[in-house]
Each structure stands twice: as C-alpha cells, then as structure tokens.
C-alpha cells in the first residue's frame, strides 16, 4: 500500500508532462485544466517538502481545494450555461468558499484536516459533474464524447470525488486510529488520485473532433 | 474503541467508497454506451436520408432522360420524317419548275430543308446519343470529339486504355458529365485544346479532363456566386449517383479535372483494349 501512495504522490508528473508537450495546442478547457494541474503539482511538492522537514502541511488542505473548486466552477459555468441560471454556479461556489473560510477560522483550525470544507467541495463538484451528465442526456452532443476534454475532466471529477467523499467525511474520525487502518484509507485515496491524474492526462491529450 | 469496532467502521467505509466509485463508473459507462448508440443511430439515419435523396435524384434524372428520349424520337420520327417528305416534294417542284427565278427560290428552300433535317438530327443525337446506346462510352466520346473537331472551334484529343465497365445508364451519366465539362469549356474557358483521357485505376474508371483555357477555381467560384453554378451541381449530382469522386487540380492556367468512378464489373463483361 505504501508504494501505491508513493506512486500516487508523484503521478502529477504525467499530466504536467503532457501540458508541457501540448502547450501550444491546448484549447480553452485544457488551458484551465492546466492551471489545476499546476495547483495540484505545487501543493503536492510543497506538501512533501513540509512533511520532509517535519512541518505540519495540513494548512495546504485548507487552501488548494478552494482554488481547485474555483477553477472547475469556471469550467462548469461554461459547460452548464444552458442548464442553470448563470448566477447559480458562482453563488454556490462563493457560498462554499465563505463557509470554508468560516470553518478554517472558527471550527477546524488550519492545523487539522479540514474535513468539513473538503467534503463540501467534493459534494458540490459531484453535483456539477452529475449536472453535466444530465445536460448530455438532455442535449445529446453531436461531437465524439471520447474526444471531448470536458467529458474526461468530468469523469475524473466524478470518480475521484465520489470515491473520496466518504474518506474525507470520516478522515478526522479515522486519523486517531491504528496506522494500518490509516494506510488502507489513504491507500484507497491514492488509487482514486491515480485514476484522477490518468483521466486528467487523457483530457489534456485528446483533441476535440466534430 | 476496540479492534473489532475499528474493523467494522473500516469495512463500512470501504463499502461506501466502493459503492460510490462503482456508481460513478456505471454513470460514465452508461454515457459512453449511450453516446455510441446515439452516433450509430444518427449515422444510420443519415445513410437512410442520403439513400432516399439518391433515389429521388436517380428518379429525377431518369425521367429527364426518358423525356429527352421521347423528344429525340418525336423529332427524328415525326418532324424528321415530315421534313424528309416535304424535301421530296420540293425536289419534284424543282424538276417541274421552268421559271428560272422560281427555280432559284425552290433551291433555296431545298437547302434550308437540308439544314433543318441536319439540325434536327444533331439535336436528336445530343438528346439521346445513339452511338452510346449501341456502341458504348468510348465510341460516344470519339463521336463527340469528332463532332467538335469538325466545327474547328477547338481540338479535342481523346485517349483511352480501357472500355468503361459500366451499365448503360451509368455510362450515360458519365457521358452527360463530359458534355457538361465540354459545354463549360466552350462557354467560358477560351481554350484551343481539350484533352480527355479514360484509364483504368484499379477497380475504378478514371476520366481526366484538361483544357488550356483560362482555368477556374471551384472554391473561389462558389464564394463568388454564393452557391455552385448549375453545371457544377449537375456534375456533382450525377457523380454522386455513380458513387464517384471529383478532384479539381490547382492550375494557374487551364482546367484539370479528374473523375473516378467504380467500375460496374458485375453488370458488364470485361472488354479490354
């Protein structure tokens, strides 16, 4: 399980490499995803460095999911513009960010795992992702889905956040448990994280075809 | 909290995570399958529409050809026969006439009759080329080339290494396309020479049409006139019926067009030259 967690920690290199290779031919959706990759890579590297120097890296968990949510909200705002009122996604995202800041200041200190905030972010992203699929059901696309970066991003979000939702929800409850239990929990998270990075890599690699 | 309780909670967590992941995967799989089915349905519908349009086009062109055949027959059998008979009477009138002035007038009328008979033959021939009916595409193109060469407006060179292995109706479509191309050259190209080449290209028939006129760019033509001219549309419609393709080669001077039509090996026996 340790090796899975280690591989997962460095798998951000794959989508990062693809953003470098395809830097001149990325479309608007892929360009936004590129920023998510930069954010995840930076937080992964900073997190590892802080852990190496035995500094608490949990404050990162209070910040990067919010930036990730903000970037994905821009993507979904564009993808779901015909499904919702244009203010729904910015309002919902703003509400989650305000709640998360409130949570970090008054409920869960920045030095503990921000399970409330990250669970809420996961829930909102799952709703966006399912809404995107519902939209596909209502307006069947004429383009090839497997060539659409947004489809792969949506798959990555649905698989990663659906799987991780319960892990995040019970994380603070499980943290004081035995090392083996924690290993299983974060091992599963690592597998989901790997799936996310693979799917993000596909999203960055494909070229939209009509 | 005991070891047992910890295992129980972990099991619940594992079931929850697995359940959510399986659900997410199921949704994604459903969409991939749904999309594939939808695309297949759209493809089938498009094929059906295209086949229906092809049938309509075929029926329309067939009725056009039938009408041409009827007019050609009427011209040849009725008007042609009447003119020939009246020419005989004029001949008799010429023999019996003694007045020199009248004789000259009758001779003029006789010449006019001859011209009329020849014109009607030409029109009937253009409407439904008998050579094509009886001797096939190569002979019909040769006859067309001869006809134009006799006019001395321009020279038509025709080379071939292959007899078209096409059903008669398909040969007629190809012949009409060639007529349309020649008409375009005569009307717009200001050319001096036309070169027609009929060759075999694998299982297909390749017809290359070149002239040394001012040339044309089909893309620019379409932009200029918002839509393609009737002639080009006519060519493309007939070609669609033949399941063929057309390629306009980019030339600064002259026209260079290549048509490829699949040979109809099942309908006609091979007749190599």
CSV table of C-alpha atoms in Angstrom, one decimal:
chain,number,residue,atom,x,y,z
A,1,UNK,CA,0.0,0.0,0.0
A,2,UNK,CA,2.9,2.3,0.8
A,3,UNK,CA,4.2,2.0,-2.8
A,4,UNK,CA,0.7,2.9,-4.2
A,5,UNK,CA,0.7,6.0,-2.0
A,6,UNK,CA,4.2,6.9,-3.2
A,7,UNK,CA,3.4,6.4,-6.9
A,8,UNK,CA,0.2,8.4,-6.5
A,9,UNK,CA,2.2,11.3,-4.9
A,10,UNK,CA,4.4,11.6,-8.0
A,11,UNK,CA,1.8,10.8,-10.7
A,12,UNK,CA,1.2,14.6,-11.2
A,13,UNK,CA,4.3,14.4,-13.4
A,14,UNK,CA,2.3,12.6,-16.1
A,15,UNK,CA,-0.4,15.4,-16.8
A,16,UNK,CA,2.3,18.0,-16.1
A,17,UNK,CA,4.5,16.5,-18.8
A,18,UNK,CA,1.5,16.5,-21.2
A,19,UNK,CA,0.7,20.2,-20.5
A,20,UNK,CA,4.4,20.9,-21.4
A,21,UNK,CA,4.3,18.7,-24.6
A,22,UNK,CA,1.0,20.1,-25.8
A,23,UNK,CA,1.5,23.7,-24.5
A,24,UNK,CA,0.9,25.2,-27.9
A,25,UNK,CA,-2.2,23.3,-28.9
A,26,UNK,CA,-4.3,23.3,-25.8
A,27,UNK,CA,-7.9,24.5,-26.1
A,28,UNK,CA,-9.6,26.8,-23.6
A,29,UNK,CA,-10.9,23.9,-21.4
A,30,UNK,CA,-7.5,22.3,-21.4
A,31,UNK,CA,-5.8,25.6,-20.6
A,32,UNK,CA,-8.0,25.9,-17.4
A,33,UNK,CA,-7.2,22.3,-16.5
A,34,UNK,CA,-3.6,23.1,-16.9
A,35,UNK,CA,-3.9,25.5,-14.0
A,36,UNK,CA,-5.5,22.8,-11.9
A,37,UNK,CA,-2.5,20.6,-12.7
A,38,UNK,CA,-0.1,23.3,-11.7
A,39,UNK,CA,-2.0,23.8,-8.5
A,40,UNK,CA,-2.1,20.1,-7.6
A,41,UNK,CA,1.6,19.7,-8.5
A,42,UNK,CA,2.6,22.7,-6.5
A,43,UNK,CA,0.6,21.6,-3.4
A,44,UNK,CA,1.9,18.0,-3.8
A,45,UNK,CA,5.5,19.3,-3.9
A,46,UNK,CA,5.1,21.8,-1.1
A,47,UNK,CA,3.2,19.2,1.0
A,48,UNK,CA,6.0,16.6,0.5
A,49,UNK,CA,8.7,19.2,1.3
A,50,UNK,CA,6.9,20.3,4.5
A,51,UNK,CA,6.4,16.7,5.6
A,52,UNK,CA,10.2,16.1,4.9
A,53,UNK,CA,11.1,19.0,7.2
A,54,UNK,CA,8.5,17.7,9.7
A,55,UNK,CA,6.3,20.8,9.4
A,56,UNK,CA,2.6,20.4,9.5
A,57,UNK,CA,1.3,20.5,5.9
A,58,UNK,CA,-2.4,20.5,6.7
A,59,UNK,CA,-2.9,24.2,6.1
A,60,UNK,CA,-2.5,23.4,2.4
A,61,UNK,CA,-5.7,21.3,2.6
A,62,UNK,CA,-7.5,24.5,3.7
A,63,UNK,CA,-6.4,26.4,0.6
A,64,UNK,CA,-5.9,24.3,-2.5
A,65,UNK,CA,-9.4,22.6,-2.7
A,66,UNK,CA,-10.9,26.1,-2.8
A,67,UNK,CA,-8.8,27.2,-5.7
A,68,UNK,CA,-9.5,23.9,-7.4
A,69,UNK,CA,-13.2,24.4,-6.9
A,70,UNK,CA,-13.0,28.0,-8.3
A,71,UNK,CA,-11.2,26.8,-11.4
A,72,UNK,CA,-13.6,23.9,-12.0
A,73,UNK,CA,-16.5,26.3,-11.4
A,74,UNK,CA,-15.3,28.4,-14.3
A,75,UNK,CA,-15.3,25.2,-16.5
A,76,UNK,CA,-18.8,24.1,-15.4
A,77,UNK,CA,-20.2,27.7,-15.7
A,78,UNK,CA,-19.3,27.4,-19.4
A,79,UNK,CA,-20.4,23.8,-19.8
A,80,UNK,CA,-23.7,24.2,-17.9
A,81,UNK,CA,-24.7,27.7,-19.2
A,82,UNK,CA,-27.9,26.3,-20.8
A,83,UNK,CA,-28.8,24.2,-17.7
A,84,UNK,CA,-28.7,26.7,-14.9
A,85,UNK,CA,-29.3,30.4,-14.3
A,86,UNK,CA,-25.9,32.0,-14.9
A,87,UNK,CA,-25.6,33.1,-11.2
A,88,UNK,CA,-26.2,29.6,-9.7
A,89,UNK,CA,-22.7,28.2,-10.0
A,90,UNK,CA,-20.9,31.5,-8.9
A,91,UNK,CA,-23.3,31.8,-6.0
A,92,UNK,CA,-22.9,28.1,-4.9
A,93,UNK,CA,-19.1,28.3,-5.3
A,94,UNK,CA,-19.0,31.6,-3.4
A,95,UNK,CA,-21.1,30.1,-0.6
A,96,UNK,CA,-18.7,27.1,-0.3
A,97,UNK,CA,-15.7,29.4,-0.2
A,98,UNK,CA,-17.2,31.6,2.5
A,99,UNK,CA,-18.2,28.5,4.5
A,100,UNK,CA,-14.7,27.1,4.2
A,101,UNK,CA,-13.1,30.3,5.4
A,102,UNK,CA,-15.5,30.4,8.3
A,103,UNK,CA,-14.7,26.7,9.0
A,104,UNK,CA,-11.0,27.3,9.0
A,105,UNK,CA,-11.2,30.4,11.3
A,106,UNK,CA,-13.8,29.2,13.7
A,107,UNK,CA,-14.4,25.4,13.5
A,108,UNK,CA,-11.5,23.4,12.2
A,109,UNK,CA,-8.1,25.0,12.8
A,110,UNK,CA,-5.8,25.3,9.9
A,111,UNK,CA,-3.5,22.7,11.6
A,112,UNK,CA,-6.2,20.0,11.5
A,113,UNK,CA,-7.6,18.2,8.4
A,114,UNK,CA,-10.4,20.4,7.0
A,115,UNK,CA,-12.8,17.6,6.6
A,116,UNK,CA,-15.9,19.8,6.6
A,117,UNK,CA,-14.7,22.1,3.9
A,118,UNK,CA,-13.2,19.4,1.6
A,119,UNK,CA,-16.3,17.2,1.9
A,120,UNK,CA,-18.5,20.1,1.0
A,121,UNK,CA,-16.2,20.9,-2.0
A,122,UNK,CA,-16.4,17.2,-3.0
A,123,UNK,CA,-20.2,17.3,-2.7
A,124,UNK,CA,-20.5,20.4,-4.8
A,125,UNK,CA,-18.2,19.1,-7.5
A,126,UNK,CA,-20.2,15.8,-7.6
A,127,UNK,CA,-23.4,17.9,-8.2
A,128,UNK,CA,-21.7,19.8,-11.0
A,129,UNK,CA,-20.4,16.6,-12.5
A,130,UNK,CA,-23.8,14.8,-12.4
A,131,UNK,CA,-25.4,18.0,-13.8
A,132,UNK,CA,-23.1,17.9,-16.7
A,133,UNK,CA,-24.1,14.3,-17.5
A,134,UNK,CA,-27.8,15.2,-17.1
A,135,UNK,CA,-27.1,18.0,-19.6
A,136,UNK,CA,-25.6,15.5,-22.0
A,137,UNK,CA,-28.7,13.3,-21.6
A,138,UNK,CA,-31.0,16.3,-22.4
A,139,UNK,CA,-28.9,17.7,-25.3
A,140,UNK,CA,-27.1,14.7,-26.8
A,141,UNK,CA,-23.9,16.0,-28.3
A,142,UNK,CA,-23.1,15.6,-31.9
A,143,UNK,CA,-19.4,15.5,-31.3
A,144,UNK,CA,-17.4,12.5,-30.2
A,145,UNK,CA,-17.6,12.3,-26.4
A,146,UNK,CA,-14.3,10.5,-26.1
A,147,UNK,CA,-12.6,13.3,-27.9
A,148,UNK,CA,-14.0,16.0,-25.6
A,149,UNK,CA,-11.6,17.2,-22.8
A,150,UNK,CA,-14.6,18.3,-20.7
A,151,UNK,CA,-16.0,14.7,-20.7
A,152,UNK,CA,-12.8,13.3,-19.4
A,153,UNK,CA,-12.4,16.1,-16.8
A,154,UNK,CA,-16.0,15.3,-15.7
A,155,UNK,CA,-15.2,11.6,-15.4
A,156,UNK,CA,-12.1,12.4,-13.3
A,157,UNK,CA,-14.1,14.6,-11.0
A,158,UNK,CA,-16.9,12.2,-10.6
A,159,UNK,CA,-14.7,9.1,-9.9
A,160,UNK,CA,-12.2,10.9,-7.6
A,161,UNK,CA,-14.7,13.0,-5.6
A,162,UNK,CA,-17.4,10.3,-5.3
A,163,UNK,CA,-14.8,7.8,-4.1
A,164,UNK,CA,-13.1,10.2,-1.8
A,165,UNK,CA,-16.3,11.8,-0.4
A,166,UNK,CA,-16.6,9.3,2.4
A,167,UNK,CA,-12.9,9.2,3.1
A,168,UNK,CA,-12.9,13.0,3.5
A,169,UNK,CA,-16.1,12.8,5.6
A,170,UNK,CA,-14.6,10.3,8.1
A,171,UNK,CA,-11.0,11.4,7.9
A,172,UNK,CA,-10.8,13.2,11.2
A,173,UNK,CA,-12.6,10.3,12.8
A,174,UNK,CA,-10.2,7.8,11.3
A,175,UNK,CA,-7.0,9.7,11.9
A,176,UNK,CA,-6.5,8.7,15.5
A,177,UNK,CA,-7.0,5.0,14.6
A,178,UNK,CA,-4.2,2.5,14.0
A,179,UNK,CA,-1.6,3.0,11.4
A,180,UNK,CA,-2.9,0.0,9.3
A,181,UNK,CA,-6.4,1.5,9.2
A,182,UNK,CA,-5.0,4.8,8.0
A,183,UNK,CA,-2.8,3.1,5.5
A,184,UNK,CA,-5.9,1.3,4.0
A,185,UNK,CA,-7.8,4.6,3.9
A,186,UNK,CA,-5.1,6.7,2.3
A,187,UNK,CA,-4.2,3.7,0.0
A,188,UNK,CA,-7.7,3.8,-1.4
A,189,UNK,CA,-7.5,7.6,-1.8
A,190,UNK,CA,-4.1,7.1,-3.6
A,191,UNK,CA,-5.8,4.7,-6.1
A,192,UNK,CA,-8.6,7.3,-6.7
A,193,UNK,CA,-6.0,10.0,-7.1
A,194,UNK,CA,-4.1,7.9,-9.7
A,195,UNK,CA,-7.4,7.5,-11.6
A,196,UNK,CA,-7.9,11.2,-11.5
A,197,UNK,CA,-4.4,12.0,-12.8
A,198,UNK,CA,-4.8,9.4,-15.6
A,199,UNK,CA,-8.1,10.9,-16.6
A,200,UNK,CA,-6.8,14.4,-16.5
A,201,UNK,CA,-3.9,13.2,-18.7
A,202,UNK,CA,-6.4,11.9,-21.2
A,203,UNK,CA,-8.3,15.2,-21.0
A,204,UNK,CA,-5.1,17.1,-21.8
A,205,UNK,CA,-4.1,14.7,-24.6
A,206,UNK,CA,-7.3,14.5,-26.6
A,207,UNK,CA,-8.2,16.9,-29.4
A,208,UNK,CA,-11.8,17.8,-29.9
A,209,UNK,CA,-13.2,16.2,-33.0
A,210,UNK,CA,-16.6,17.0,-34.6
B,1,UNK,CA,-12.9,1.6,20.9
B,2,UNK,CA,-11.9,-2.0,20.2
B,3,UNK,CA,-10.1,-3.6,17.3
B,4,UNK,CA,-13.4,-5.2,16.2
B,5,UNK,CA,-15.2,-1.9,16.1
B,6,UNK,CA,-12.4,-0.3,14.1
B,7,UNK,CA,-12.5,-3.1,11.5
B,8,UNK,CA,-16.3,-2.7,11.3
B,9,UNK,CA,-16.0,1.1,10.6
B,10,UNK,CA,-13.3,0.5,8.1
B,11,UNK,CA,-15.5,-2.1,6.4
B,12,UNK,CA,-18.4,0.3,6.2
B,13,UNK,CA,-16.0,3.0,4.8
B,14,UNK,CA,-14.7,0.5,2.2
B,15,UNK,CA,-18.2,-0.5,1.2
B,16,UNK,CA,-19.2,3.2,0.9
B,17,UNK,CA,-16.2,4.2,-1.1
B,18,UNK,CA,-16.6,1.1,-3.4
B,19,UNK,CA,-20.3,1.8,-3.8
B,20,UNK,CA,-19.7,5.4,-4.8
B,21,UNK,CA,-16.9,4.5,-7.2
B,22,UNK,CA,-18.9,1.8,-8.8
B,23,UNK,CA,-21.8,4.2,-9.2
B,24,UNK,CA,-19.6,6.8,-10.8
B,25,UNK,CA,-18.1,4.2,-13.1
B,26,UNK,CA,-21.6,3.0,-14.0
B,27,UNK,CA,-22.7,6.5,-14.9
B,28,UNK,CA,-19.7,7.0,-17.1
B,29,UNK,CA,-20.1,3.7,-18.8
B,30,UNK,CA,-23.8,4.4,-19.4
B,31,UNK,CA,-22.9,7.7,-21.1
B,32,UNK,CA,-20.2,6.1,-23.3
B,33,UNK,CA,-22.6,3.4,-24.5
B,34,UNK,CA,-25.4,5.8,-24.8
B,35,UNK,CA,-23.3,8.2,-27.0
B,36,UNK,CA,-22.1,5.3,-29.1
B,37,UNK,CA,-25.7,4.1,-29.7
B,38,UNK,CA,-26.8,7.6,-30.5
B,39,UNK,CA,-24.0,8.2,-33.0
B,40,UNK,CA,-24.8,4.9,-34.6
B,41,UNK,CA,-28.5,5.8,-34.9
B,42,UNK,CA,-27.6,9.2,-36.4
B,43,UNK,CA,-25.2,7.5,-38.8
B,44,UNK,CA,-28.0,5.1,-39.9
B,45,UNK,CA,-30.5,7.9,-40.2
B,46,UNK,CA,-28.1,9.9,-42.3
B,47,UNK,CA,-27.4,6.9,-44.5
B,48,UNK,CA,-31.1,6.4,-44.9
B,49,UNK,CA,-31.7,10.1,-45.8
B,50,UNK,CA,-28.8,10.0,-48.2
B,51,UNK,CA,-30.1,6.8,-49.9
B,52,UNK,CA,-33.6,8.4,-50.2
B,53,UNK,CA,-32.1,11.6,-51.7
B,54,UNK,CA,-30.1,9.4,-54.1
B,55,UNK,CA,-33.2,7.6,-55.1
B,56,UNK,CA,-35.0,10.9,-55.7
B,57,UNK,CA,-32.1,12.2,-57.8
B,58,UNK,CA,-32.0,9.0,-59.7
B,59,UNK,CA,-35.7,9.1,-60.4
B,60,UNK,CA,-35.5,12.7,-61.5
B,61,UNK,CA,-32.5,12.2,-63.8
B,62,UNK,CA,-34.2,9.0,-65.2
B,63,UNK,CA,-37.4,10.9,-66.0
B,64,UNK,CA,-35.2,13.7,-67.6
B,65,UNK,CA,-33.5,11.1,-69.8
B,66,UNK,CA,-36.8,9.5,-70.7
B,67,UNK,CA,-38.2,12.9,-71.7
B,68,UNK,CA,-35.1,13.6,-73.8
B,69,UNK,CA,-35.5,10.2,-75.4
B,70,UNK,CA,-39.2,10.9,-76.2
B,71,UNK,CA,-38.4,14.3,-77.6
B,72,UNK,CA,-35.5,12.9,-79.7
B,73,UNK,CA,-37.8,10.2,-81.1
B,74,UNK,CA,-40.5,12.7,-81.9
B,75,UNK,CA,-38.0,15.0,-83.6
B,76,UNK,CA,-36.4,12.2,-85.6
B,77,UNK,CA,-39.5,10.1,-86.4
B,78,UNK,CA,-42.2,12.8,-86.8
B,79,UNK,CA,-40.7,16.1,-87.7
B,80,UNK,CA,-37.6,14.5,-89.4
B,81,UNK,CA,-39.9,12.3,-91.5
B,82,UNK,CA,-42.2,15.2,-92.4
B,83,UNK,CA,-39.2,17.3,-93.4
B,84,UNK,CA,-37.8,14.5,-95.5
B,85,UNK,CA,-41.1,14.0,-97.3
B,86,UNK,CA,-41.5,17.8,-97.9
B,87,UNK,CA,-38.0,17.8,-99.2
B,88,UNK,CA,-39.0,15.1,-101.8
B,89,UNK,CA,-41.9,17.3,-102.9
B,90,UNK,CA,-39.6,20.3,-103.2
B,91,UNK,CA,-37.4,18.1,-105.4
B,92,UNK,CA,-40.3,17.4,-107.6
B,93,UNK,CA,-41.3,21.1,-107.6
B,94,UNK,CA,-37.7,21.9,-108.7
B,95,UNK,CA,-37.9,19.4,-111.6
B,96,UNK,CA,-41.2,20.7,-112.8
B,97,UNK,CA,-40.4,24.4,-112.5
B,98,UNK,CA,-39.3,26.1,-115.7
B,99,UNK,CA,-39.2,29.7,-114.4
B,100,UNK,CA,-35.6,30.4,-113.5
B,101,UNK,CA,-36.5,32.8,-110.7
B,102,UNK,CA,-38.8,30.3,-109.1
B,103,UNK,CA,-36.2,27.6,-109.5
B,104,UNK,CA,-33.7,29.6,-107.6
B,105,UNK,CA,-36.2,30.2,-104.8
B,106,UNK,CA,-37.1,26.5,-104.6
B,107,UNK,CA,-33.4,25.6,-104.5
B,108,UNK,CA,-33.0,28.0,-101.5
B,109,UNK,CA,-36.0,26.3,-99.8
B,110,UNK,CA,-34.5,22.9,-100.5
B,111,UNK,CA,-31.2,23.9,-98.9
B,112,UNK,CA,-33.0,25.3,-95.9
B,113,UNK,CA,-34.8,21.9,-95.6
B,114,UNK,CA,-31.5,20.1,-95.7
B,115,UNK,CA,-30.1,22.3,-93.0
B,116,UNK,CA,-33.2,21.8,-90.9
B,117,UNK,CA,-33.0,18.0,-91.3
B,118,UNK,CA,-29.3,18.1,-90.3
B,119,UNK,CA,-30.1,20.3,-87.3
B,120,UNK,CA,-32.9,18.0,-86.1
B,121,UNK,CA,-30.6,15.0,-86.5
B,122,UNK,CA,-27.9,16.8,-84.4
B,123,UNK,CA,-30.5,17.8,-81.7
B,124,UNK,CA,-31.9,14.3,-81.6
B,125,UNK,CA,-28.3,12.9,-81.4
B,126,UNK,CA,-27.5,15.2,-78.5
B,127,UNK,CA,-30.6,14.4,-76.7
B,128,UNK,CA,-30.0,10.7,-76.8
B,129,UNK,CA,-26.8,9.7,-78.4
B,130,UNK,CA,-27.5,6.5,-80.4
B,131,UNK,CA,-23.7,5.7,-80.5
B,132,UNK,CA,-23.7,5.4,-76.8
B,133,UNK,CA,-26.7,3.2,-76.8
B,134,UNK,CA,-25.3,0.9,-79.5
B,135,UNK,CA,-21.5,1.0,-79.1
B,136,UNK,CA,-20.7,2.3,-75.6
B,137,UNK,CA,-19.0,5.2,-73.9
B,138,UNK,CA,-15.7,5.1,-75.8
B,139,UNK,CA,-17.4,5.2,-79.2
B,140,UNK,CA,-19.7,8.0,-78.0
B,141,UNK,CA,-16.8,10.1,-76.7
B,142,UNK,CA,-15.0,9.5,-80.0
B,143,UNK,CA,-18.1,10.7,-81.9
B,144,UNK,CA,-18.4,13.7,-79.7
B,145,UNK,CA,-14.8,14.6,-80.2
B,146,UNK,CA,-15.1,14.2,-84.0
B,147,UNK,CA,-18.2,16.4,-84.0
B,148,UNK,CA,-16.4,19.2,-82.1
B,149,UNK,CA,-13.2,18.8,-84.2
B,150,UNK,CA,-15.3,19.2,-87.4
B,151,UNK,CA,-16.6,22.5,-86.1
B,152,UNK,CA,-12.9,23.7,-86.0
B,153,UNK,CA,-13.6,25.8,-82.9
B,154,UNK,CA,-11.1,23.8,-81.0
B,155,UNK,CA,-9.3,20.4,-81.0
B,156,UNK,CA,-10.4,17.5,-78.8
B,157,UNK,CA,-7.8,14.8,-78.2
B,158,UNK,CA,-9.2,11.6,-76.7
B,159,UNK,CA,-7.0,8.7,-75.4
B,160,UNK,CA,-8.1,5.6,-73.6
B,161,UNK,CA,-6.7,2.3,-72.5
B,162,UNK,CA,-9.9,0.9,-71.1
B,163,UNK,CA,-13.5,0.4,-72.1
B,164,UNK,CA,-15.9,1.5,-69.4
B,165,UNK,CA,-17.2,-1.5,-67.5
B,166,UNK,CA,-20.4,0.3,-66.6
B,167,UNK,CA,-24.1,-0.4,-67.1
B,168,UNK,CA,-25.6,1.6,-69.9
B,169,UNK,CA,-27.4,4.1,-67.6
B,170,UNK,CA,-24.2,4.8,-65.7
B,171,UNK,CA,-22.3,5.3,-69.0
B,172,UNK,CA,-25.0,7.8,-69.9
B,173,UNK,CA,-24.4,9.7,-66.6
B,174,UNK,CA,-20.7,9.8,-67.3
B,175,UNK,CA,-21.3,11.0,-70.9
B,176,UNK,CA,-23.6,13.8,-69.6
B,177,UNK,CA,-20.9,14.9,-67.2
B,178,UNK,CA,-18.4,15.0,-70.1
B,179,UNK,CA,-20.9,17.0,-72.1
B,180,UNK,CA,-21.3,19.5,-69.2
B,181,UNK,CA,-17.5,19.9,-68.9
B,182,UNK,CA,-17.2,20.5,-72.7
B,183,UNK,CA,-20.0,23.0,-72.6
B,184,UNK,CA,-18.2,24.8,-69.8
B,185,UNK,CA,-15.0,24.9,-71.8
B,186,UNK,CA,-16.8,26.1,-74.9
B,187,UNK,CA,-18.7,28.8,-73.0
B,188,UNK,CA,-16.2,30.2,-70.6
B,189,UNK,CA,-12.7,28.8,-71.0
B,190,UNK,CA,-11.5,30.3,-74.3
B,191,UNK,CA,-9.5,27.2,-74.8
B,192,UNK,CA,-7.9,25.8,-78.0
B,193,UNK,CA,-7.4,22.2,-77.0
B,194,UNK,CA,-9.3,19.8,-74.8
B,195,UNK,CA,-7.7,16.6,-73.7
B,196,UNK,CA,-9.8,13.6,-72.5
B,197,UNK,CA,-8.3,10.5,-71.0
B,198,UNK,CA,-10.1,7.4,-70.0
B,199,UNK,CA,-8.0,4.9,-68.0
B,200,UNK,CA,-8.3,2.1,-65.6
B,201,UNK,CA,-7.4,2.8,-62.0
B,202,UNK,CA,-7.6,-0.5,-60.1
B,203,UNK,CA,-11.3,-1.4,-59.9
B,204,UNK,CA,-12.2,2.1,-61.0
B,205,UNK,CA,-12.5,4.1,-64.1
B,206,UNK,CA,-10.6,7.4,-64.2
B,207,UNK,CA,-11.6,10.2,-66.6
B,208,UNK,CA,-9.2,13.0,-66.8
B,209,UNK,CA,-10.4,16.2,-68.4
B,210,UNK,CA,-8.0,19.0,-69.3
B,211,UNK,CA,-8.2,22.2,-71.3
B,212,UNK,CA,-5.7,25.0,-72.0
B,213,UNK,CA,-8.2,27.8,-71.3
B,214,UNK,CA,-8.2,30.5,-68.6
B,215,UNK,CA,-9.0,27.9,-65.9
B,216,UNK,CA,-11.3,28.1,-62.9
B,217,UNK,CA,-11.1,27.7,-59.2
B,218,UNK,CA,-14.3,25.9,-57.9
B,219,UNK,CA,-13.7,27.2,-54.3
B,220,UNK,CA,-13.5,30.8,-55.5
B,221,UNK,CA,-16.4,30.3,-57.9
B,222,UNK,CA,-18.5,29.0,-55.0
B,223,UNK,CA,-17.6,32.1,-52.9
B,224,UNK,CA,-18.2,34.5,-55.7
B,225,UNK,CA,-21.6,33.1,-56.6
B,226,UNK,CA,-22.6,32.1,-53.1
B,227,UNK,CA,-23.5,28.7,-54.5
B,228,UNK,CA,-22.0,26.5,-57.1
B,229,UNK,CA,-23.2,27.0,-60.7
B,230,UNK,CA,-25.9,24.7,-62.1
B,231,UNK,CA,-23.3,23.0,-64.3
B,232,UNK,CA,-21.0,22.0,-61.4
B,233,UNK,CA,-24.0,21.0,-59.3
B,234,UNK,CA,-25.3,18.9,-62.2
B,235,UNK,CA,-21.9,17.2,-62.5
B,236,UNK,CA,-21.7,16.5,-58.7
B,237,UNK,CA,-25.2,15.1,-58.6
B,238,UNK,CA,-24.6,12.7,-61.4
B,239,UNK,CA,-21.3,11.7,-59.9
B,240,UNK,CA,-23.0,11.0,-56.6
B,241,UNK,CA,-25.3,8.6,-58.4
B,242,UNK,CA,-22.2,6.9,-59.8
B,243,UNK,CA,-20.6,6.8,-56.3
B,244,UNK,CA,-17.7,8.6,-57.9
B,245,UNK,CA,-15.4,11.4,-56.8
B,246,UNK,CA,-14.1,14.5,-58.5
B,247,UNK,CA,-10.8,16.3,-58.0
B,248,UNK,CA,-10.1,19.8,-59.3
B,249,UNK,CA,-6.3,20.1,-59.7
B,250,UNK,CA,-5.0,23.5,-58.8
B,251,UNK,CA,-3.7,25.0,-62.1
B,252,UNK,CA,-3.0,28.6,-62.8
B,253,UNK,CA,-3.9,28.1,-66.5
B,254,UNK,CA,-6.4,25.7,-67.9
B,255,UNK,CA,-8.7,23.2,-66.3
B,256,UNK,CA,-7.5,19.9,-64.9
B,257,UNK,CA,-10.3,17.7,-63.5
B,258,UNK,CA,-10.1,14.1,-62.6
B,259,UNK,CA,-13.1,11.9,-62.1
B,260,UNK,CA,-13.0,8.4,-60.5
B,261,UNK,CA,-16.0,6.1,-60.9
B,262,UNK,CA,-16.1,2.5,-59.6
B,263,UNK,CA,-16.4,0.0,-62.5
B,264,UNK,CA,-19.5,-2.0,-62.6
B,265,UNK,CA,-17.9,-5.4,-63.1
B,266,UNK,CA,-21.0,-7.4,-62.2
B,267,UNK,CA,-23.2,-5.9,-64.9
B,268,UNK,CA,-20.9,-5.8,-67.9
B,269,UNK,CA,-18.4,-8.3,-69.2
B,270,UNK,CA,-14.8,-7.1,-69.4
B,271,UNK,CA,-13.8,-5.7,-72.8
B,272,UNK,CA,-10.2,-4.7,-72.6
B,273,UNK,CA,-8.5,-2.8,-75.4
